[in-house]
Coordinates of C-alpha atoms in Angstrom, one line a residue:
X1 CA -58.0 236.1 76.5
X2 CA -57.7 239.0 73.9
X3 CA -60.6 239.4 71.3
X4 CA -59.3 242.1 68.4
X5 CA -61.4 243.8 66.4
X6 CA -61.4 246.0 63.3
X7 CA -64.6 247.9 63.5
X8 CA -63.1 252.0 63.3
X9 CA -62.9 254.5 65.6
X10 CA -65.0 258.1 65.8
X11 CA -61.7 260.6 64.3
X12 CA -64.2 263.4 66.0
X13 CA -64.1 261.5 69.5
X14 CA -61.5 262.6 72.4
X15 CA -60.1 260.7 75.2
X16 CA -63.3 260.2 76.8
X17 CA -65.2 259.6 74.2
X18 CA -62.2 256.4 73.9
X19 CA -62.5 255.9 76.9
X20 CA -66.2 255.3 76.5
X21 CA -66.4 253.4 73.8
X22 CA -63.6 251.1 75.1
X23 CA -66.6 250.5 78.0
X24 CA -69.3 249.8 75.8
X25 CA -67.1 247.5 73.3
X26 CA -65.7 245.4 76.9
X27 CA -70.2 245.2 77.4
X28 CA -70.6 244.3 74.1
X29 CA -67.8 241.5 74.2
X30 CA -69.6 240.3 77.7
X31 CA -73.0 240.1 75.7
X32 CA -71.5 238.5 73.0
X33 CA -69.7 235.9 75.3
X34 CA -72.8 234.9 76.7
X35 CA -74.2 233.7 73.7
X36 CA -71.2 231.5 73.3
X37 CA -73.5 229.6 76.1
X38 CA -76.0 227.1 75.4
X39 CA -77.8 227.3 78.6
X40 CA -80.6 229.2 79.0
X41 CA -80.7 232.0 81.3
X42 CA -82.7 231.8 83.9
X43 CA -84.2 234.1 86.7
X44 CA -84.6 233.0 89.9
X45 CA -86.3 234.5 92.7
X46 CA -86.6 232.5 96.1
X47 CA -90.0 233.1 97.5
X48 CA -89.3 233.8 100.9
X49 CA -90.4 230.3 103.4
X50 CA -92.3 232.3 106.5
X51 CA -92.9 230.6 109.6
X52 CA -94.4 227.5 108.7
X53 CA -91.7 226.8 105.5
X54 CA -89.1 227.2 107.7
X55 CA -91.6 224.2 110.5
X56 CA -91.0 222.4 107.7
X57 CA -88.3 223.1 105.9
X58 CA -86.5 222.4 109.7
X59 CA -88.9 219.1 110.1
X60 CA -87.2 217.4 106.9
X61 CA -83.7 217.7 108.2
X62 CA -84.4 216.9 110.9
X63 CA -86.3 213.6 109.5
X64 CA -83.5 212.7 107.1
X65 CA -81.7 210.2 107.8
X66 CA -78.3 211.8 108.0
X67 CA -79.1 213.9 110.4
X68 CA -80.4 210.7 112.2
X69 CA -77.1 209.0 111.7
X70 CA -75.1 212.2 113.0
X71 CA -76.8 212.1 116.0
X72 CA -76.2 208.7 117.1
X73 CA -72.8 209.3 115.8
X74 CA -72.7 212.3 118.6
X75 CA -74.7 210.3 121.3
X76 CA -71.7 207.8 121.4
X77 CA -69.7 210.5 121.3
X78 CA -71.2 212.6 124.6
X79 CA -71.4 209.4 126.2
X80 CA -67.2 209.1 126.1
X81 CA -66.8 211.6 129.1
X82 CA -69.2 209.6 130.8
X83 CA -66.7 206.7 130.8
X84 CA -63.4 208.5 131.5
X85 CA -64.4 211.7 134.2
X86 CA -66.1 210.5 138.1
X87 CA -69.6 210.9 137.9
X88 CA -71.6 211.6 140.2
X89 CA -74.2 209.7 140.5
X90 CA -71.7 206.3 140.8
X91 CA -69.0 207.8 142.9
X92 CA -68.8 210.6 144.7
X93 CA -65.9 210.1 146.3
X94 CA -64.2 210.0 143.0
X95 CA -65.6 213.7 142.0
X96 CA -64.3 215.0 145.4
X97 CA -61.1 214.0 145.1
X98 CA -60.8 215.1 141.4
X99 CA -61.9 218.5 142.4
X100 CA -59.2 218.6 144.7
X101 CA -56.1 217.5 142.5
X102 CA -57.8 219.9 139.0
X103 CA -59.2 222.8 140.4
X104 CA -59.4 225.0 137.1
X105 CA -60.2 221.9 135.1
X106 CA -63.1 221.0 137.5
X107 CA -64.6 224.6 137.1
X108 CA -65.1 224.3 133.9
X109 CA -65.9 220.7 134.1
X110 CA -69.1 221.6 136.0
X111 CA -69.9 224.9 134.2
X112 CA -70.2 221.9 130.7
X113 CA -71.9 219.2 132.8
X114 CA -69.5 216.5 133.0
X115 CA -70.0 215.5 136.3
X116 CA -73.6 214.2 135.6
X117 CA -73.2 213.7 131.5
X118 CA -75.8 211.4 131.4
X119 CA -78.5 213.9 132.7
X120 CA -76.6 216.8 131.9
X121 CA -79.1 219.2 128.9
X122 CA -76.6 218.6 126.1
X123 CA -77.0 214.9 126.5
X124 CA -80.3 215.5 127.2
X125 CA -81.1 217.1 124.0
X126 CA -79.0 215.3 121.8
X127 CA -81.4 212.0 123.2
X128 CA -84.8 213.3 122.6
X129 CA -83.3 214.9 118.9
X130 CA -82.5 211.1 118.2
X131 CA -86.1 210.1 119.1
X132 CA -87.4 212.4 117.2
X133 CA -85.6 211.7 114.5
X134 CA -86.3 208.4 114.6
X135 CA -89.8 208.6 115.1
X136 CA -89.0 210.5 111.9
X137 CA -87.8 208.8 109.6
X138 CA -89.6 205.0 110.7
X139 CA -93.6 206.3 110.3
X140 CA -93.9 207.1 106.7
X141 CA -91.4 204.7 105.4
X142 CA -93.8 201.9 107.4
X143 CA -96.4 203.5 105.6
X144 CA -94.7 203.1 101.7
X145 CA -93.7 199.6 102.9
X146 CA -97.4 198.7 104.3
X147 CA -98.1 199.9 100.4
X148 CA -96.0 198.1 98.7
X149 CA -97.5 195.0 100.4
X150 CA -100.8 195.4 100.2
X151 CA -99.5 196.8 96.3
X152 CA -98.8 193.9 93.1
X153 CA -95.7 193.1 91.6
X154 CA -95.0 195.4 88.9
X155 CA -95.5 194.6 85.2
X156 CA -92.6 192.9 83.1
X157 CA -90.4 195.3 81.2
X158 CA -91.1 195.2 77.5
X159 CA -87.4 195.0 76.1
X160 CA -86.7 192.0 79.3
X161 CA -83.0 191.8 77.1
X162 CA -81.7 194.8 79.0
X163 CA -81.9 193.6 82.2
X164 CA -78.8 192.5 84.6
X165 CA -79.8 188.2 84.3
X166 CA -81.6 187.0 81.4
X167 CA -82.2 184.2 79.2
X168 CA -84.0 182.8 77.1
X169 CA -85.1 179.1 75.0
X170 CA -88.0 178.0 73.2
X171 CA -90.3 175.3 73.2
X172 CA -93.6 173.8 72.1
X173 CA -96.0 173.9 75.0
X174 CA -98.3 176.3 75.0
X175 CA -97.6 179.8 76.3
X176 CA -100.5 179.6 78.5
X177 CA -99.4 176.5 80.4
X178 CA -95.9 178.2 80.6
X179 CA -96.8 180.8 82.2
X180 CA -98.9 178.8 85.1
X181 CA -96.3 176.6 85.4
X182 CA -94.2 179.1 86.8
X183 CA -96.5 181.2 88.7
X184 CA -96.8 177.8 90.5
X185 CA -93.3 177.6 90.8
X186 CA -92.0 181.1 91.9
X187 CA -95.0 180.6 94.5
X188 CA -93.2 177.5 95.5
X189 CA -90.4 179.1 96.1
X190 CA -92.2 182.0 98.0
X191 CA -92.3 184.8 95.6
X192 CA -95.2 187.6 95.3
X193 CA -96.5 186.4 91.4
X194 CA -98.9 188.6 89.4
X195 CA -99.4 187.2 85.5
X196 CA -100.4 190.9 83.7
X197 CA -101.0 189.6 80.0
X198 CA -98.5 187.3 78.2
X199 CA -95.5 187.5 80.9
X200 CA -95.8 186.5 85.3
X201 CA -94.3 189.1 87.7
X202 CA -92.2 187.6 90.7
X203 CA -91.2 189.6 93.7
X204 CA -89.2 189.0 96.9
X205 CA -87.2 189.3 99.9
X206 CA -90.1 192.0 101.4
X207 CA -88.0 190.6 104.6
X208 CA -85.1 192.9 103.9
X209 CA -87.4 195.7 104.1
X210 CA -88.9 194.3 107.2
X211 CA -85.6 194.7 109.1
X212 CA -84.6 197.5 108.3
X213 CA -87.3 198.8 110.3
X214 CA -87.5 196.8 113.1
X215 CA -83.9 197.7 113.4
X216 CA -85.1 201.3 113.7
X217 CA -88.6 200.7 115.8
X218 CA -86.0 198.3 118.2
X219 CA -83.6 202.0 118.3
X220 CA -86.3 203.8 119.4
X221 CA -87.1 200.6 121.9
X222 CA -83.9 201.2 123.6
X223 CA -84.5 205.0 123.8
X224 CA -87.8 204.3 125.7
X225 CA -86.2 201.7 127.3
X226 CA -82.8 203.9 129.5
X227 CA -85.4 207.0 129.7
X228 CA -87.8 204.2 131.9
X229 CA -84.8 203.0 133.8
X230 CA -83.3 206.4 134.3
X231 CA -86.6 208.4 135.5
X232 CA -88.0 204.6 137.6
X233 CA -84.9 203.6 138.9
X234 CA -83.5 203.1 142.1
X235 CA -79.5 202.3 143.1
X236 CA -78.3 201.9 146.8
X237 CA -75.9 199.8 149.3
X238 CA -75.3 198.1 151.9
X239 CA -72.3 196.7 154.6
X240 CA -73.5 193.6 156.0
X241 CA -71.1 192.1 158.5
X242 CA -72.0 188.0 159.2
X243 CA -74.9 187.8 161.8
X244 CA -75.8 191.1 160.5
X245 CA -79.2 191.6 157.7
X246 CA -81.1 194.4 155.9
X247 CA -84.4 195.2 154.8
X248 CA -85.9 197.5 151.4
X249 CA -86.7 200.8 153.5
X250 CA -84.8 204.1 153.0
X251 CA -83.6 204.3 156.4
X252 CA -81.8 200.5 155.9
X253 CA -79.3 201.5 152.8
X254 CA -76.0 203.1 153.9
X255 CA -76.1 205.2 149.9
X256 CA -79.3 205.5 148.3
X257 CA -80.4 207.4 145.0
X258 CA -83.0 206.3 143.1
X259 CA -84.6 208.2 139.6
X260 CA -87.5 211.8 139.2
X261 CA -90.3 209.1 139.0
X262 CA -89.6 206.2 141.8
X263 CA -91.9 206.9 144.5
X264 CA -90.2 205.4 148.0
X265 CA -93.3 204.5 149.3
X266 CA -93.8 201.2 147.0
X267 CA -90.8 199.6 147.6
X268 CA -90.9 196.0 147.9
X269 CA -90.6 194.8 151.2
X270 CA -87.8 192.1 151.1
X271 CA -84.8 191.2 152.7
X272 CA -82.0 189.3 154.1
X273 CA -79.6 187.9 156.4
X274 CA -76.0 187.2 156.2
X275 CA -75.1 184.2 157.7
X276 CA -71.9 183.3 157.1
X277 CA -69.5 184.9 154.0
X278 CA -67.1 181.9 152.7
X279 CA -63.2 183.4 151.5
X280 CA -60.0 181.2 149.8
X281 CA -56.8 182.5 148.4
X282 CA -54.5 180.4 146.4
X283 CA -51.5 179.9 148.3
X284 CA -48.8 179.9 146.4
X285 CA -47.6 180.2 142.5
X286 CA -47.6 182.8 140.4
X287 CA -51.9 184.2 141.1
X288 CA -50.6 184.2 145.0
X289 CA -52.9 185.5 147.0
X290 CA -56.2 185.5 144.6
X291 CA -59.5 185.1 145.6
X292 CA -60.2 181.2 144.8
X293 CA -64.0 181.2 146.6
X294 CA -66.2 184.5 147.4
X295 CA -69.3 183.7 148.2
X296 CA -71.6 185.2 151.3
X297 CA -74.6 182.8 152.4
X298 CA -77.5 184.3 152.7
X299 CA -81.0 183.4 154.2
X300 CA -83.9 185.8 152.3
X301 CA -87.6 186.4 152.4
X302 CA -90.5 188.3 149.5
X303 CA -93.1 190.2 151.3
X304 CA -94.2 191.4 155.3
X305 CA -94.4 187.6 155.1
X306 CA -92.4 185.9 153.2
X307 CA -91.3 182.5 153.9
X308 CA -87.3 182.6 154.6
X309 CA -85.8 180.6 151.9
X310 CA -81.2 180.0 151.6
X311 CA -78.9 180.2 148.8
X312 CA -75.4 182.1 148.3
X313 CA -75.0 185.2 146.2
X314 CA -71.1 185.4 144.7
X315 CA -70.2 188.0 142.4
X316 CA -71.9 186.9 138.2
X317 CA -74.7 185.9 140.1
X318 CA -77.1 188.2 142.4
X319 CA -79.5 187.1 144.0
X320 CA -82.7 188.2 141.7
X321 CA -85.8 189.0 144.5
X322 CA -88.5 191.6 144.1
X323 CA -87.9 193.1 140.9
X324 CA -84.7 194.5 141.8
X325 CA -81.2 192.2 141.8
X326 CA -79.3 192.3 145.1
X327 CA -75.5 192.1 143.8
X328 CA -72.4 190.5 145.7
X329 CA -69.3 193.4 145.2
X330 CA -66.5 193.6 148.0
X331 CA -65.5 191.9 150.8
X332 CA -63.3 193.0 153.9
X333 CA -63.5 192.4 157.8
X334 CA -64.4 193.8 160.5
X335 CA -63.1 193.4 164.1
X336 CA -65.5 192.2 166.9
X337 CA -64.2 195.1 170.3
X338 CA -65.8 195.4 173.7
X339 CA -65.3 198.6 175.4
X340 CA -65.7 199.5 178.5
X341 CA -65.5 202.9 180.1
X342 CA -64.2 204.6 183.7
X343 CA -67.0 203.3 185.4
X344 CA -66.4 199.5 184.3
X345 CA -69.6 199.6 182.2
X346 CA -69.7 197.7 178.9
X347 CA -70.1 200.9 176.5
X348 CA -70.6 199.2 173.2
X349 CA -70.0 195.5 171.9
X350 CA -69.7 194.5 168.3
X351 CA -67.4 194.7 164.9
X352 CA -66.5 197.1 163.5
X353 CA -66.3 197.1 159.5
X354 CA -62.8 198.9 158.1
X355 CA -61.8 199.9 154.7
X356 CA -59.1 197.6 152.8
X357 CA -56.3 200.1 151.6
X358 CA -54.3 197.7 150.0
X359 CA -56.9 195.6 148.2
X360 CA -54.2 192.7 147.8
X361 CA -53.6 191.8 151.4
X362 CA -56.3 193.7 153.1
X363 CA -54.7 195.8 155.3
X364 CA -57.7 198.1 156.5
X365 CA -57.9 201.0 158.8
X366 CA -61.2 202.3 160.2
X367 CA -62.1 204.7 163.8
X368 CA -64.5 202.9 166.8
X369 CA -66.6 205.7 168.4
X370 CA -68.0 205.5 171.7
X371 CA -70.3 208.7 172.6
X372 CA -71.9 207.0 175.4
X373 CA -68.3 206.1 178.1
X374 CA -68.0 208.4 181.3
X375 CA -65.7 209.0 183.7
X376 CA -64.7 207.5 187.4
X377 CA -67.5 210.6 188.7
X378 CA -69.8 210.0 185.7
X379 CA -68.9 213.0 183.7
X380 CA -69.4 213.0 180.6
X381 CA -65.9 211.2 177.7
X382 CA -66.6 210.0 174.5
X383 CA -63.5 208.0 173.4
X384 CA -63.2 207.3 169.7
X385 CA -60.2 204.6 168.6
X386 CA -58.5 205.5 165.1
X387 CA -57.1 201.8 164.5
X388 CA -55.0 199.6 161.3
X389 CA -56.1 196.0 161.5
X390 CA -54.1 193.5 159.3
X391 CA -55.0 189.6 159.0
X392 CA -51.8 188.3 158.1
X393 CA -48.8 190.0 160.3
X394 CA -45.3 189.6 159.2
X395 CA -44.3 189.6 162.6
X396 CA -42.4 192.1 164.5
X397 CA -39.4 191.3 162.6
X398 CA -41.1 191.4 159.2
X399 CA -40.1 195.8 159.7
X400 CA -44.0 195.8 158.2
X401 CA -47.1 196.5 159.4
X402 CA -48.1 195.1 156.5
X403 CA -50.4 192.7 155.2
X404 CA -48.3 189.5 154.7
X405 CA -51.6 187.8 152.7
X406 CA -54.6 188.4 152.6
X407 CA -56.5 185.8 154.9
X408 CA -56.9 185.5 158.7
X409 CA -54.1 184.0 159.3
X410 CA -52.0 185.8 162.0
X411 CA -54.7 188.8 162.2
X412 CA -53.2 192.3 164.7
X413 CA -55.2 194.7 165.8
X414 CA -54.1 198.4 166.4
X415 CA -55.6 201.3 167.4
X416 CA -54.2 204.6 169.4
X417 CA -56.8 206.2 171.8
X418 CA -58.4 209.2 171.4
X419 CA -61.2 210.5 174.8
X420 CA -63.4 214.2 174.6
X421 CA -66.0 215.4 171.9
X422 CA -66.6 213.2 168.9
X423 CA -69.0 216.4 166.9
X424 CA -71.8 213.6 166.8
X425 CA -74.2 215.7 168.3
X426 CA -73.1 219.0 166.6
X427 CA -75.8 217.8 163.5
X428 CA -73.5 217.3 160.7
X429 CA -73.1 214.5 159.2
X430 CA -70.0 213.2 159.4
X431 CA -68.1 209.8 158.1
X432 CA -68.0 206.4 160.3
X433 CA -64.8 205.5 159.1
X434 CA -62.8 209.3 159.8
X435 CA -62.0 210.6 163.7
X436 CA -63.5 214.0 163.1
X437 CA -60.2 214.8 166.2
X438 CA -61.1 219.3 165.9
X439 CA -62.2 218.2 169.9
X440 CA -60.6 214.6 170.4
X441 CA -57.3 215.1 173.0
X442 CA -55.3 212.1 172.3
X443 CA -54.6 209.3 174.8
X444 CA -50.7 210.0 176.7
X445 CA -48.6 207.7 179.0
X446 CA -46.4 209.1 181.6
X447 CA -43.5 210.0 179.4
X448 CA -45.3 211.6 177.0
X449 CA -46.0 209.2 174.4
X450 CA -49.3 208.7 172.3
X451 CA -51.5 205.5 173.6
X452 CA -51.4 202.4 171.3
X453 CA -51.2 199.5 170.9
X454 CA -50.5 195.8 169.0
X455 CA -53.3 193.2 169.7
X456 CA -54.1 190.3 169.3
X457 CA -57.5 187.9 169.7
X458 CA -58.2 187.9 173.2
X459 CA -55.8 190.6 174.1
X460 CA -57.2 194.2 176.1
X461 CA -55.9 198.0 175.7
X462 CA -56.3 199.8 178.9
X463 CA -56.5 203.3 179.4
X464 CA -54.4 206.3 181.3
X465 CA -56.6 207.6 184.3
X466 CA -58.5 204.6 185.3
X467 CA -60.8 205.9 182.1
X468 CA -61.5 202.4 180.9
X469 CA -60.6 199.9 178.2
X470 CA -61.0 197.5 174.8
X471 CA -60.6 194.1 174.1
X472 CA -60.0 192.8 171.0
X473 CA -62.3 189.7 170.2
X474 CA -62.6 188.8 167.4
X475 CA -63.0 189.1 163.4
X476 CA -65.8 188.6 161.2
X477 CA -66.8 189.1 157.3
X478 CA -67.9 191.7 156.0
X479 CA -69.1 192.0 152.3
X480 CA -70.6 195.1 150.5
X481 CA -74.0 194.7 148.6
X482 CA -75.2 196.9 145.2
X483 CA -79.4 196.7 145.3
X484 CA -80.4 198.1 141.8
X485 CA -84.3 198.4 140.8
X486 CA -84.2 199.1 137.4
X487 CA -87.5 198.4 135.0
X488 CA -86.3 198.8 132.1
X489 CA -84.1 196.1 131.9
X490 CA -86.1 193.7 130.3
X491 CA -87.4 195.8 127.6
X492 CA -84.4 197.1 126.4
X493 CA -83.5 193.7 126.1
X494 CA -85.7 193.2 123.7
X495 CA -85.0 195.7 121.4
X496 CA -81.1 195.2 121.5
X497 CA -82.2 191.0 120.2
X498 CA -84.5 192.8 117.6
X499 CA -82.5 195.4 116.5
X500 CA -80.2 192.5 115.6
X501 CA -82.2 190.1 114.3
X502 CA -83.0 193.4 112.1
X503 CA -80.0 194.7 110.9
X504 CA -79.4 190.3 109.9
X505 CA -82.6 190.4 107.6
X506 CA -81.4 194.3 106.2
X507 CA -77.7 192.8 105.3
X508 CA -78.0 189.2 104.2
X509 CA -81.5 189.2 102.5
X510 CA -81.4 190.2 99.2
X511 CA -84.9 192.3 97.5
X512 CA -85.1 190.5 93.7
X513 CA -87.7 190.7 90.9
X514 CA -88.1 188.3 88.3
X515 CA -90.7 187.8 85.4
X516 CA -91.1 185.5 83.0
X517 CA -92.8 186.0 79.2
X518 CA -94.2 183.2 77.2
X519 CA -95.4 184.5 73.8
X520 CA -95.6 182.7 70.1
X521 CA -93.2 183.3 67.8
X522 CA -93.7 184.4 64.0
X523 CA -92.9 180.6 63.5
X524 CA -95.6 179.1 66.1
X525 CA -93.1 177.9 68.4
X526 CA -92.7 179.7 72.3
X527 CA -90.5 182.5 73.0
X528 CA -89.3 181.6 77.0
X529 CA -88.2 184.6 78.3
X530 CA -86.9 185.4 81.9
X531 CA -84.8 188.0 83.9
X532 CA -84.3 189.0 87.3
X533 CA -83.5 192.3 88.9
X534 CA -82.3 192.9 92.3
X535 CA -83.1 196.5 94.1
X536 CA -78.9 196.0 94.6
X537 CA -76.3 194.4 93.8
X538 CA -75.9 190.8 94.1
X539 CA -73.2 188.5 92.7
X540 CA -76.4 185.5 93.8
X541 CA -79.1 186.8 90.9
X542 CA -78.2 185.3 87.7
X543 CA -77.4 181.6 89.9
X544 CA -81.1 182.5 91.4
X545 CA -82.1 182.5 87.4
X546 CA -80.7 179.9 86.7
X547 CA -81.8 177.7 89.1
X548 CA -85.5 178.8 88.1
X549 CA -85.1 178.1 84.3
X550 CA -83.7 174.8 85.5
X551 CA -86.9 174.6 87.5
X552 CA -89.0 175.4 84.9
X553 CA -87.7 173.1 82.0
X554 CA -89.1 170.3 82.0
X555 CA -92.7 172.3 81.6
X556 CA -91.6 173.9 79.2
X557 CA -89.2 172.0 77.4
X558 CA -86.5 173.5 74.6
X559 CA -87.3 172.9 71.3
X560 CA -85.4 171.7 69.0
X561 CA -84.0 173.8 66.0
X562 CA -85.4 173.4 62.6
X563 CA -82.6 174.7 60.8
X564 CA -82.4 177.7 58.5
X565 CA -84.3 176.6 54.5
X566 CA -82.5 176.8 52.2
X567 CA -84.2 179.5 50.1
X568 CA -84.2 181.4 53.3
X569 CA -81.9 184.5 55.4
X570 CA -80.9 182.7 58.3
X571 CA -83.1 183.6 61.0
X572 CA -83.6 183.7 65.0
X573 CA -87.4 183.1 65.5
X574 CA -85.8 182.9 69.6
X575 CA -84.9 186.1 69.7
X576 CA -87.3 188.6 70.7
X577 CA -88.2 191.0 67.8
X578 CA -86.4 194.0 69.7
X579 CA -83.5 192.4 71.1
X580 CA -82.0 194.3 68.1
X581 CA -82.0 197.6 70.0
X582 CA -79.8 199.4 71.5
X583 CA -79.8 198.2 75.2
X584 CA -80.8 200.7 77.7
X585 CA -79.6 199.5 81.6
X586 CA -81.6 202.4 82.8
X587 CA -85.2 200.8 81.4
X588 CA -84.6 197.8 84.0
X589 CA -83.5 199.7 87.2
X590 CA -86.7 201.6 86.5
X591 CA -88.5 198.6 86.7

């Protein structure tokens, strides 16, 4: 927008003076333009906060509800990698496989702590900040709520007609009688009441805020429970064949991990042995091969001198013993073998667990390691056998060594023999299900073929050179169990139930206030006013107010309308004297 002025220029002014005048004119126009606004001019100077001020600002931001919700959202987002990426604490084998398949991505994940999400620095930081934020939110709100419970309902507004729910009528009853009946009625409806002057104030729905506080406290309880469970937990696995047992000591576990505060010296003395594993499968139809019976029959004891008891562990039906739970995880087969060395001495006899490679029909692989074997001459000659086991062999005409069914219908064991040094004495840990062939030699036949044989139960494979033999005696079932100690489970369950109850209360309970006023009108007839206000929008408030008015009507019956007099102007004496004023909804909201 341009502005044109009729101010004459000084004739003696040169170009420079003209430019200066233009500049002055621009300055004057800016000042004039600023006077067009009616807003007051404010020169604000912000004081320096200082360390205490910044700390207070940070605390207020951290304890605000929006930051608590943001941290809760970040916690849920941060938990997603823990369910998608293999975790070292759960399955270190899968972690190693992932690192081998994706070396570049694995290096990035290692730096970000993605293989141990729940114990990483960034996840712990979110966890602790959320914990502090919830406490900072709850403590002041709790004290405020306690103050509200100890206080009285607020007095009635001067103009009840401005509230969202309102009704009025005239009655011949005395105002004190009406207010007394109203107070008694509100108490029966579980309202907190208070009489102030010519009105009764009543309030109800405090459980809404109680539910809100219970919900947030329950979140803290669950966070504490998760922390307790992570710091004092223990978890281990054990594979047991039919007839074998387990006792709760560190050396008995196949794998074991625990929280940083768990003390292995405090492990409870208990144990169990597996008498027999029962498993049956669907024989026909679309679900052929699906397990129908999957049960481990065990005997267990609790305490160093505890009596033995018999029970069964099934999937989703763990054994609860000594504050620990024993879960049944999986099942497989363990071929029983007897190994003799070159001297004819039995150097190994027992069941060897084979791991399923085909989870449907249980084609399994495994190894037999015999470190104590010797030759005929008494020289050390450790033996090793790499094998495959199928519970149901389809026959030589089937063209496949894979199992045809998971049950033990036609078991076969195929072994390939090795001898030499198993590497057991090297001091390095070995996988019991893998044969280290670095220092081993494969047995060869005279024609150069490898010494290997498929055997039925009862058959024997003889080693060349009189180095011994191995006999396939039979098959046992094995089952793997997980023994867990989670001290925070009960606390977490309590917190979860309390959170659901608190959330239901905060969502479905409506906090509202009702005022009942009774005063004598100009004609001596009592005018009753009743109004209600909800702390949040509620379509049921007018309905509830109507119900209260109907309940109060027997104590304050409606008076007959005398009608207007002939020599006077019509007047509705039941209308409050302030009802003609313009309505202002903000007053009702402030009440």
